[in-house]
GROMACS .gro file of C-alpha atoms in nm:
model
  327
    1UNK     CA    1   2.094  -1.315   0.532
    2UNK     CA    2   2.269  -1.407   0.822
    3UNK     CA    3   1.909  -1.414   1.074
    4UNK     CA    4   1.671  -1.684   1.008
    5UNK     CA    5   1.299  -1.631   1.037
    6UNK     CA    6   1.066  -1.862   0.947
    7UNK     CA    7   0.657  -1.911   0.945
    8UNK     CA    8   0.617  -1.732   1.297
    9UNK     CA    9   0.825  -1.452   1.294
   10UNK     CA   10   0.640  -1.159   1.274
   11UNK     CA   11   0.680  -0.790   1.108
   12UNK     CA   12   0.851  -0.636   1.419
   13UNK     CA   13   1.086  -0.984   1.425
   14UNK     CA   14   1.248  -0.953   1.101
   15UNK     CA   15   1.277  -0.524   1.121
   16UNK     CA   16   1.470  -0.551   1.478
   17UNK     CA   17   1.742  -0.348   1.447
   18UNK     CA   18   1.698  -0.217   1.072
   19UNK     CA   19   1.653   0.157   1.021
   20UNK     CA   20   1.423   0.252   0.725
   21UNK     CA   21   1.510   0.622   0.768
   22UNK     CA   22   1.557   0.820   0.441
   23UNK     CA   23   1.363   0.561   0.227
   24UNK     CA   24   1.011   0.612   0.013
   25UNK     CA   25   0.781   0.287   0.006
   26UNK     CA   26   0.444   0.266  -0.167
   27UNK     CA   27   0.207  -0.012  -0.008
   28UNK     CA   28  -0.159  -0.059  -0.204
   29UNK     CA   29  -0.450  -0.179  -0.022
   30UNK     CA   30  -0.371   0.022   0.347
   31UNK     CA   31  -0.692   0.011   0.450
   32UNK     CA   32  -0.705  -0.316   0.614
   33UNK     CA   33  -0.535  -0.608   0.713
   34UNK     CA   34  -0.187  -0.636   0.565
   35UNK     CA   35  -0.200  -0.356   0.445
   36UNK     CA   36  -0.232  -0.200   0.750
   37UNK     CA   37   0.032  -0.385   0.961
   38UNK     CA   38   0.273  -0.382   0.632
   39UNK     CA   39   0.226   0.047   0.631
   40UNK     CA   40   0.287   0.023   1.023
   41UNK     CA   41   0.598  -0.138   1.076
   42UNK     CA   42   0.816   0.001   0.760
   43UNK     CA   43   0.709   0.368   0.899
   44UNK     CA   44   0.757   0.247   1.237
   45UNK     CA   45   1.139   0.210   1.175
   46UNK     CA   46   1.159   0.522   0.959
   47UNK     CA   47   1.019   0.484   0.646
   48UNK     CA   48   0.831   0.722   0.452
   49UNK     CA   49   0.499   0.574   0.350
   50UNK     CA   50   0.247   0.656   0.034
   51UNK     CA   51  -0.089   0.424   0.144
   52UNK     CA   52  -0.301   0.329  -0.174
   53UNK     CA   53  -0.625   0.290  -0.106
   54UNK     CA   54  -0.991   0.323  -0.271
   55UNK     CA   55  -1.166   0.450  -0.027
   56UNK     CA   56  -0.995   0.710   0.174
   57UNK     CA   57  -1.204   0.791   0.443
   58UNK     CA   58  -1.201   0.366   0.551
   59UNK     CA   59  -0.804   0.400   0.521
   60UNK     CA   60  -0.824   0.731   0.788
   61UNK     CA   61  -0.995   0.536   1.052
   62UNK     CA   62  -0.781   0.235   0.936
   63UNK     CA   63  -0.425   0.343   0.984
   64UNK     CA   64  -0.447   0.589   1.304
   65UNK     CA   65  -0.222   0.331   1.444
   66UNK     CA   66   0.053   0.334   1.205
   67UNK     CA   67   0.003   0.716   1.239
   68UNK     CA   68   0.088   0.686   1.625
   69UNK     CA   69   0.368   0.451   1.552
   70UNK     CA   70   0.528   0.653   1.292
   71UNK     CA   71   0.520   0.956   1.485
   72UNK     CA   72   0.760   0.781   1.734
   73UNK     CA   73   0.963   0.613   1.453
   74UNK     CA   74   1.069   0.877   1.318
   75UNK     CA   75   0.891   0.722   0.961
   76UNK     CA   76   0.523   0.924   0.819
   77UNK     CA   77   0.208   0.805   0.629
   78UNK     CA   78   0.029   0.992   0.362
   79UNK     CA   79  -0.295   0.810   0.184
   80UNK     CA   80  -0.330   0.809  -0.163
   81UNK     CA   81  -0.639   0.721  -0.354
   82UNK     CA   82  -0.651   0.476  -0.634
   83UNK     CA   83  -0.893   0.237  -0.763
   84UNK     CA   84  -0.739  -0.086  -0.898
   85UNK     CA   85  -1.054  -0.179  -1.037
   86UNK     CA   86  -1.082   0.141  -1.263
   87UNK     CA   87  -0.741   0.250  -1.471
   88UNK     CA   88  -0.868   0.538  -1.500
   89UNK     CA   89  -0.808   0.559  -1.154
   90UNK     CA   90  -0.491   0.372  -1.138
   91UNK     CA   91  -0.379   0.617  -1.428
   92UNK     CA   92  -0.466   0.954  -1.252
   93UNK     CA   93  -0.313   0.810  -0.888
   94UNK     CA   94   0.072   0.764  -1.139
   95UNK     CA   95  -0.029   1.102  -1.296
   96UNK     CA   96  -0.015   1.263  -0.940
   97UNK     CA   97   0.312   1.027  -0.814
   98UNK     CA   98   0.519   1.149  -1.156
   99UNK     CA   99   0.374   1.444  -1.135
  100UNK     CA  100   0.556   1.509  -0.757
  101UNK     CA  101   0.873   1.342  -0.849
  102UNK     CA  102   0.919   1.154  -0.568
  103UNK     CA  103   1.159   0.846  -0.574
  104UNK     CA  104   1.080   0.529  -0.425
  105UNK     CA  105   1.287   0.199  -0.291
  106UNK     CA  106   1.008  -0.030  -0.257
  107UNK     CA  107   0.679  -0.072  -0.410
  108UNK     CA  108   0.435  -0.337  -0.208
  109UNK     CA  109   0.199  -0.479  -0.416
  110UNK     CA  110  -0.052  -0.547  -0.130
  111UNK     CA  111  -0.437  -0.483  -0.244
  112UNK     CA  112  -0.623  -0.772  -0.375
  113UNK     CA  113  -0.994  -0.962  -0.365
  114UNK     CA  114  -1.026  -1.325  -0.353
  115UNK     CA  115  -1.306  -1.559  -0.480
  116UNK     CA  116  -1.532  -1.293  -0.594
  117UNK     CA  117  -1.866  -1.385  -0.770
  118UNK     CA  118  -1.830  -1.337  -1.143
  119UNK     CA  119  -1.831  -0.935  -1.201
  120UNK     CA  120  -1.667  -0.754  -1.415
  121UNK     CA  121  -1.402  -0.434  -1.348
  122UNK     CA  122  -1.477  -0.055  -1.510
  123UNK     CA  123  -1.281  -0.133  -1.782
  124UNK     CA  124  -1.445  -0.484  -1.871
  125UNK     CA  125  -1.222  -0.714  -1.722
  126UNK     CA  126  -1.287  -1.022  -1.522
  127UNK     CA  127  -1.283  -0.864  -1.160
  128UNK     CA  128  -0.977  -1.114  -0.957
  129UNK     CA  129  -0.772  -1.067  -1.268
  130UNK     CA  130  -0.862  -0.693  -1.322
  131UNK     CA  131  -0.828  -0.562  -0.951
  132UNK     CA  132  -0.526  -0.800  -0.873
  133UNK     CA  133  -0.281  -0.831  -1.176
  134UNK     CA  134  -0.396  -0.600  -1.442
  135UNK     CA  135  -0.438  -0.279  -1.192
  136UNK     CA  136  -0.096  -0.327  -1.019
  137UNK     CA  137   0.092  -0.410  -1.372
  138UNK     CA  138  -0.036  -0.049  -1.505
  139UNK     CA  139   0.008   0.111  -1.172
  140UNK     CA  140   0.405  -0.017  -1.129
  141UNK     CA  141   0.475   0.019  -1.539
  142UNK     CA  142   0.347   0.414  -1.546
  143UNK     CA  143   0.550   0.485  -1.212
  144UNK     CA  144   0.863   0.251  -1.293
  145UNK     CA  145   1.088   0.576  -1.339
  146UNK     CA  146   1.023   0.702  -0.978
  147UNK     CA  147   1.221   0.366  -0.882
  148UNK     CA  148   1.562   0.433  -0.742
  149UNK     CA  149   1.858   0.217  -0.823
  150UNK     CA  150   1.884  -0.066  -0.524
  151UNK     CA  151   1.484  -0.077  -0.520
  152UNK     CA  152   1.239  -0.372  -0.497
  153UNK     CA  153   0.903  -0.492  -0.640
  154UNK     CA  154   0.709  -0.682  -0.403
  155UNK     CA  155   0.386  -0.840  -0.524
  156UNK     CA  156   0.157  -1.059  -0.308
  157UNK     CA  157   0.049  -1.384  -0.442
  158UNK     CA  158  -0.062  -1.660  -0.269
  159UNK     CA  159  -0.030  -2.035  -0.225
  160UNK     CA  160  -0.384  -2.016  -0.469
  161UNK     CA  161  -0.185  -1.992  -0.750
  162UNK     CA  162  -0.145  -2.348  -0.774
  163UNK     CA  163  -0.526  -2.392  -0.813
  164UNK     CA  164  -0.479  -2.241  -1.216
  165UNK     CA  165  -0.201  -2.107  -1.446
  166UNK     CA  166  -0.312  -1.763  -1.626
  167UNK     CA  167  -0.555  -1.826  -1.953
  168UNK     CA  168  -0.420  -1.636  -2.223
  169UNK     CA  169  -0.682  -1.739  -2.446
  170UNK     CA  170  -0.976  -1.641  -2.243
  171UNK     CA  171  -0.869  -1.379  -1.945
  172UNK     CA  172  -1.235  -1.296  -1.928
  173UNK     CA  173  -1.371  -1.631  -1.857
  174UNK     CA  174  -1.559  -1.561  -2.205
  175UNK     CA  175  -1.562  -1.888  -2.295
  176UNK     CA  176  -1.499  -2.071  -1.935
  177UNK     CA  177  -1.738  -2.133  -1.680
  178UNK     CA  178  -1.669  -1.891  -1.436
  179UNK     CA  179  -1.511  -2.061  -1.113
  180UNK     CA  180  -1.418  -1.810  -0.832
  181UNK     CA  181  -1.092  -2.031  -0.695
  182UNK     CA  182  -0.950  -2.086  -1.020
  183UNK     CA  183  -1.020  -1.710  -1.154
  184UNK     CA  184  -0.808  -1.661  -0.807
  185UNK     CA  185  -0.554  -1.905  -0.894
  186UNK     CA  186  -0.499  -1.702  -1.247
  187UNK     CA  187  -0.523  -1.397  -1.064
  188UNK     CA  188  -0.243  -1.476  -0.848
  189UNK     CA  189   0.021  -1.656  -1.104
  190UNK     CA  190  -0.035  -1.338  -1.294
  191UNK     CA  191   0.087  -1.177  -0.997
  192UNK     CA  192   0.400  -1.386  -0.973
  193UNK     CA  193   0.464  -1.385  -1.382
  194UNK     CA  194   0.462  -1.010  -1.359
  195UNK     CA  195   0.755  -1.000  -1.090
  196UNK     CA  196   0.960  -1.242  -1.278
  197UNK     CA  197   0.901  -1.047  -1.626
  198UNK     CA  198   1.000  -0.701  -1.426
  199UNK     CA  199   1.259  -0.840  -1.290
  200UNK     CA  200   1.447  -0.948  -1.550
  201UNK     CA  201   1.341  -0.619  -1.760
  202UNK     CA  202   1.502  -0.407  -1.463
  203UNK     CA  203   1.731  -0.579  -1.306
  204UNK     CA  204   2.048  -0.454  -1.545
  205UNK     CA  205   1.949  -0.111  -1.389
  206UNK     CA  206   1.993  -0.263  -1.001
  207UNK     CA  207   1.615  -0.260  -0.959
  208UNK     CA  208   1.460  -0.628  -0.830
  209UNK     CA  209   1.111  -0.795  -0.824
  210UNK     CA  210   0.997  -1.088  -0.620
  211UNK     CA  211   0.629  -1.219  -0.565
  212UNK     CA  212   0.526  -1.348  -0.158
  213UNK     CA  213   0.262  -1.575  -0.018
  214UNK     CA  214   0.173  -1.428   0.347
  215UNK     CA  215   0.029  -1.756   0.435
  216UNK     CA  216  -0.328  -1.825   0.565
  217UNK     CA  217  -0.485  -1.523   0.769
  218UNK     CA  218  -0.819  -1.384   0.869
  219UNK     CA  219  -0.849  -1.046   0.699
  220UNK     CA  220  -1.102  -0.881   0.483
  221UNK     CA  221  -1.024  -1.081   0.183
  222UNK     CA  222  -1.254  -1.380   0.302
  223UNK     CA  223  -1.552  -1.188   0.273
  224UNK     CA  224  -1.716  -1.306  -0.030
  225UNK     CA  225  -1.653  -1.683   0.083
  226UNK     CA  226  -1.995  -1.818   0.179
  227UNK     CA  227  -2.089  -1.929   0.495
  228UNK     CA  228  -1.906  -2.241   0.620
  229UNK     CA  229  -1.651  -2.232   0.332
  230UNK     CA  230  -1.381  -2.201   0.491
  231UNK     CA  231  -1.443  -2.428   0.831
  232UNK     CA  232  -1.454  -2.659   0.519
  233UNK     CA  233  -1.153  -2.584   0.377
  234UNK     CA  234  -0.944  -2.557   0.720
  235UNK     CA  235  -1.110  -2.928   0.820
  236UNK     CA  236  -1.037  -3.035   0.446
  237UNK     CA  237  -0.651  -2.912   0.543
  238UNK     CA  238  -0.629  -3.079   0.914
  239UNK     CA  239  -0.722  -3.406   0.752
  240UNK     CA  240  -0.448  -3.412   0.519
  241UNK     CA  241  -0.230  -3.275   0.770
  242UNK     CA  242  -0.368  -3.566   1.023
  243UNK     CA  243  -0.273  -3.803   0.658
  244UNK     CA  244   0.098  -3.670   0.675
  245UNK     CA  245   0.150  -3.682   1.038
  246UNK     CA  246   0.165  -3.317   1.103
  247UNK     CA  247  -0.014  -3.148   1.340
  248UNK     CA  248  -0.335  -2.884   1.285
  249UNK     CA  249  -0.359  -2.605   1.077
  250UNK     CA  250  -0.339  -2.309   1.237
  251UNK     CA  251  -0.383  -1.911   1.070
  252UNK     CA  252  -0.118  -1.666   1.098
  253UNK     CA  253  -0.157  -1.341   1.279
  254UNK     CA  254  -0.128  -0.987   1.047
  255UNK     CA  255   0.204  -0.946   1.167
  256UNK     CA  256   0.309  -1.243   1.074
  257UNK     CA  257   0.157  -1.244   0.745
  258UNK     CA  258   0.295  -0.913   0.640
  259UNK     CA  259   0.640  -1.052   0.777
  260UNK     CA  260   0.745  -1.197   0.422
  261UNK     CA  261   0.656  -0.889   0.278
  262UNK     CA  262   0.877  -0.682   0.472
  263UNK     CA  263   1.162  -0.940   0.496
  264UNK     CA  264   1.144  -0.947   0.106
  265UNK     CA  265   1.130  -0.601   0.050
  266UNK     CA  266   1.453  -0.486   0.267
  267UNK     CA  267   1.544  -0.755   0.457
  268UNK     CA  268   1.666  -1.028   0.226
  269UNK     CA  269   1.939  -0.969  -0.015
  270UNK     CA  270   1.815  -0.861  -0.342
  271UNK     CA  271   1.995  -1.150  -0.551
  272UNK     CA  272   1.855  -1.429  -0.342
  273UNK     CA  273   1.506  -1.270  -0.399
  274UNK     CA  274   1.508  -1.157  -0.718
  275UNK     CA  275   1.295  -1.324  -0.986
  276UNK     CA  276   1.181  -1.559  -0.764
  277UNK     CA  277   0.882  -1.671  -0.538
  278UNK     CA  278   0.880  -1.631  -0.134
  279UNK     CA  279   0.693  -1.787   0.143
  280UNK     CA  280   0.762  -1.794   0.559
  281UNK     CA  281   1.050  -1.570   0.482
  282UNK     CA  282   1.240  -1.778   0.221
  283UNK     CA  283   1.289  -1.870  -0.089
  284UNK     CA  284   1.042  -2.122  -0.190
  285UNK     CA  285   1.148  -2.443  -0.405
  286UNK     CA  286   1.026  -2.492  -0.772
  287UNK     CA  287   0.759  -2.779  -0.790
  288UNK     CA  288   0.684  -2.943  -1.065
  289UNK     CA  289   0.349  -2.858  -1.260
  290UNK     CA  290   0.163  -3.195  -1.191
  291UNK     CA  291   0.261  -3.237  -0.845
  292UNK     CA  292  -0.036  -3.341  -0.627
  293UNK     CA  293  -0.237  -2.974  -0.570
  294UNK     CA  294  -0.211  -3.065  -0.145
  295UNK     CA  295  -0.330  -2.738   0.056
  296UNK     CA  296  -0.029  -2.767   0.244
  297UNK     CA  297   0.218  -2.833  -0.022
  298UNK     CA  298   0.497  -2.528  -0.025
  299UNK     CA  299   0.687  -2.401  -0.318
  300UNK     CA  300   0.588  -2.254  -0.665
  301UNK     CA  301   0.477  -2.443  -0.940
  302UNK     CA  302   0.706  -2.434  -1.286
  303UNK     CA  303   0.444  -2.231  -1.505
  304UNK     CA  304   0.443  -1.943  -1.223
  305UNK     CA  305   0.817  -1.861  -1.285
  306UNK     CA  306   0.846  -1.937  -1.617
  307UNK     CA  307   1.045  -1.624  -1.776
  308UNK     CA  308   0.921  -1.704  -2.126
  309UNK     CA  309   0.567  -1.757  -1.983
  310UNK     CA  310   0.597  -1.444  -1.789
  311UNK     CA  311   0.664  -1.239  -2.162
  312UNK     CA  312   0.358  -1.367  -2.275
  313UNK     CA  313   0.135  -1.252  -1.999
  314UNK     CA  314   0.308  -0.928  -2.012
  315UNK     CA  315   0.296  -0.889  -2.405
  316UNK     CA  316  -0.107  -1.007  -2.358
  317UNK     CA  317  -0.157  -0.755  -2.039
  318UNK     CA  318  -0.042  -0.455  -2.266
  319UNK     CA  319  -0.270  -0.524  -2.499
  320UNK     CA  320  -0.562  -0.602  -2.286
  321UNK     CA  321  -0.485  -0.226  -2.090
  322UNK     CA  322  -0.436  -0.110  -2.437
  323UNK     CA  323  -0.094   0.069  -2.319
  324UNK     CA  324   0.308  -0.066  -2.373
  325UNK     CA  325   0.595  -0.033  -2.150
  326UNK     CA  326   0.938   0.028  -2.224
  327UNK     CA  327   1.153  -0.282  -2.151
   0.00000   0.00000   0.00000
């Protein structure tokens, strides 16, 4: 890793000059947003792209830009429904991808929800932890044989996970009052547990996992915040950053969001990034688990990395999907 990028570097800044010609990516959730942008640039340098999506006629209209810009990259899109919220779904999407036989280097771990109101997913689960960890973890398990040696795992997190480690005990919120920011919080250190757990199961086979955080942008995922919520939380932010002597929030554009994505997922070598946590295209530091919960800390808190930890989700996310994977 010999260029730096940092916060502001964008999609198109860390792919200068890389040729994705001759590789196979998967990207879930390419119907807006990152998504989008992450689908765009990896077939705009020459990558061969399967787009994940639930609803495929939203993803059509969606991605007739990355169409345009893979045509003159030399890369190619194809859309691929799957519901994350339904394993049925999920299940029937890995029949069709084993079925075809199709290796792939990278899987992108995109699609997500955040702060829904308390629902539940087809198959009973609480909906942020259903959609967001339990979806992906059958999706990448049942396809993990279509991954070629040298290929990457990429699941996005999110700096939310520091608002709750995973409940083992109570997935469901069965027995907690339902909170939509810490059923996030779970959701997303679920999402970070699985890479570490997947990495270390695959990594003896040259195959690597790594979990992001994009940063802070304005996509689709806002929209069950309610109204005001988050001029709150970005005031709430600027007067801590005021606090620290650091000057005002400010969002990231898609392209820069989807930047750590992309840097992860071919950019940075595989050893630095493996089993670990990313943000602003780098590795992020380990902070300890009763560190203040700032909203502009960085870093990963212990319990999200936790190998042993990790095991435990995994062992309990078999049995809540009712399905094992081979280690």
């Amino acid at each position: 890793m010999t260029q730096q990028f940092g916060a502001t570097s964008t999609t198109e800044d860390v792919l200068r000059d890389v040729s994705l010609a001759g590789k196979r990516v998967l990207v879930t959730g390419v119907s807006a947003g990152l998504g989008v942008e992450t689908a765009r640039a990896l077939a705009a340098h020459g990558a061969t792209v399967v787009g994940a999506v639930r609803n495929l006629a939203k993803a059509e209209h969606a991605t007739a830009q990355v169409r345009t810009d893979a045509e003159k990259g030399g890369g190619s899109l194809e859309l691929l429904e799957l519901d994350l919220a339904d394993l049925a779904s999920v299940r029937a999407a890995t029949d069709r991808l084993n079925a075809a036989g199709k290796p792939f280097d990278l899987v992108i771990a995109n699609a997500g929800v955040m702060a829904t109101p308390f629902g539940h997913t087809k198959d009973g689960f609480e909906t942020q932890f259903g959609t967001n960890h339990l979806g992906h973890f059958v999706l990448v398990n049942r396809i993990a044989g279509l991954l070629r040696t040298g290929s990457r795992l990429v699941n996005l997190s999110s700096a939310g996970h520091r608002f709750s480690d995973v409940d083992l005990a109570d997935p469901n919120f069965e027995h907690t009052p339902y909170d939509p920011w810490i059923a996030y919080g779970r959701s997303k250190t679920a999402n970070i547990l699985f890479a570490v757990a997947f990495d270390a199961r695959h990594k003896a086979q040259g195959i690597r996992a790594t979990a992001v955080h994009p940063g802070a942008i304005m996509t689709e995922l806002v929209r069950y915040l309610p109204e005001g919520a988050l001029e709150a939380m970005e005031a709430q932010i600027n007067a801590q950053a005021a606090a620290a002597g650091k000057p005002p929030f400010e969002f990231k554009t898609v392209p820069q969001g989807a930047a750590t994505s992309v840097w992860a997922g071919v950019v940075a070598a595989a050893d630095a990034v493996g089993g670990h946590y990313c943000e602003d295209c780098h590795v992020a530091p380990v902070i300890p688990n009763d560190a203040p919960k700032g909203l502009l800390d960085e870093g990963v808190r212990a319990y999200a990395v936790d190998l042993a930890h990790a095991e435990a989700l995994w062992a309990k996310s078999e049995e809540m999907v009712g399905e094992r994977f081979a280690s």
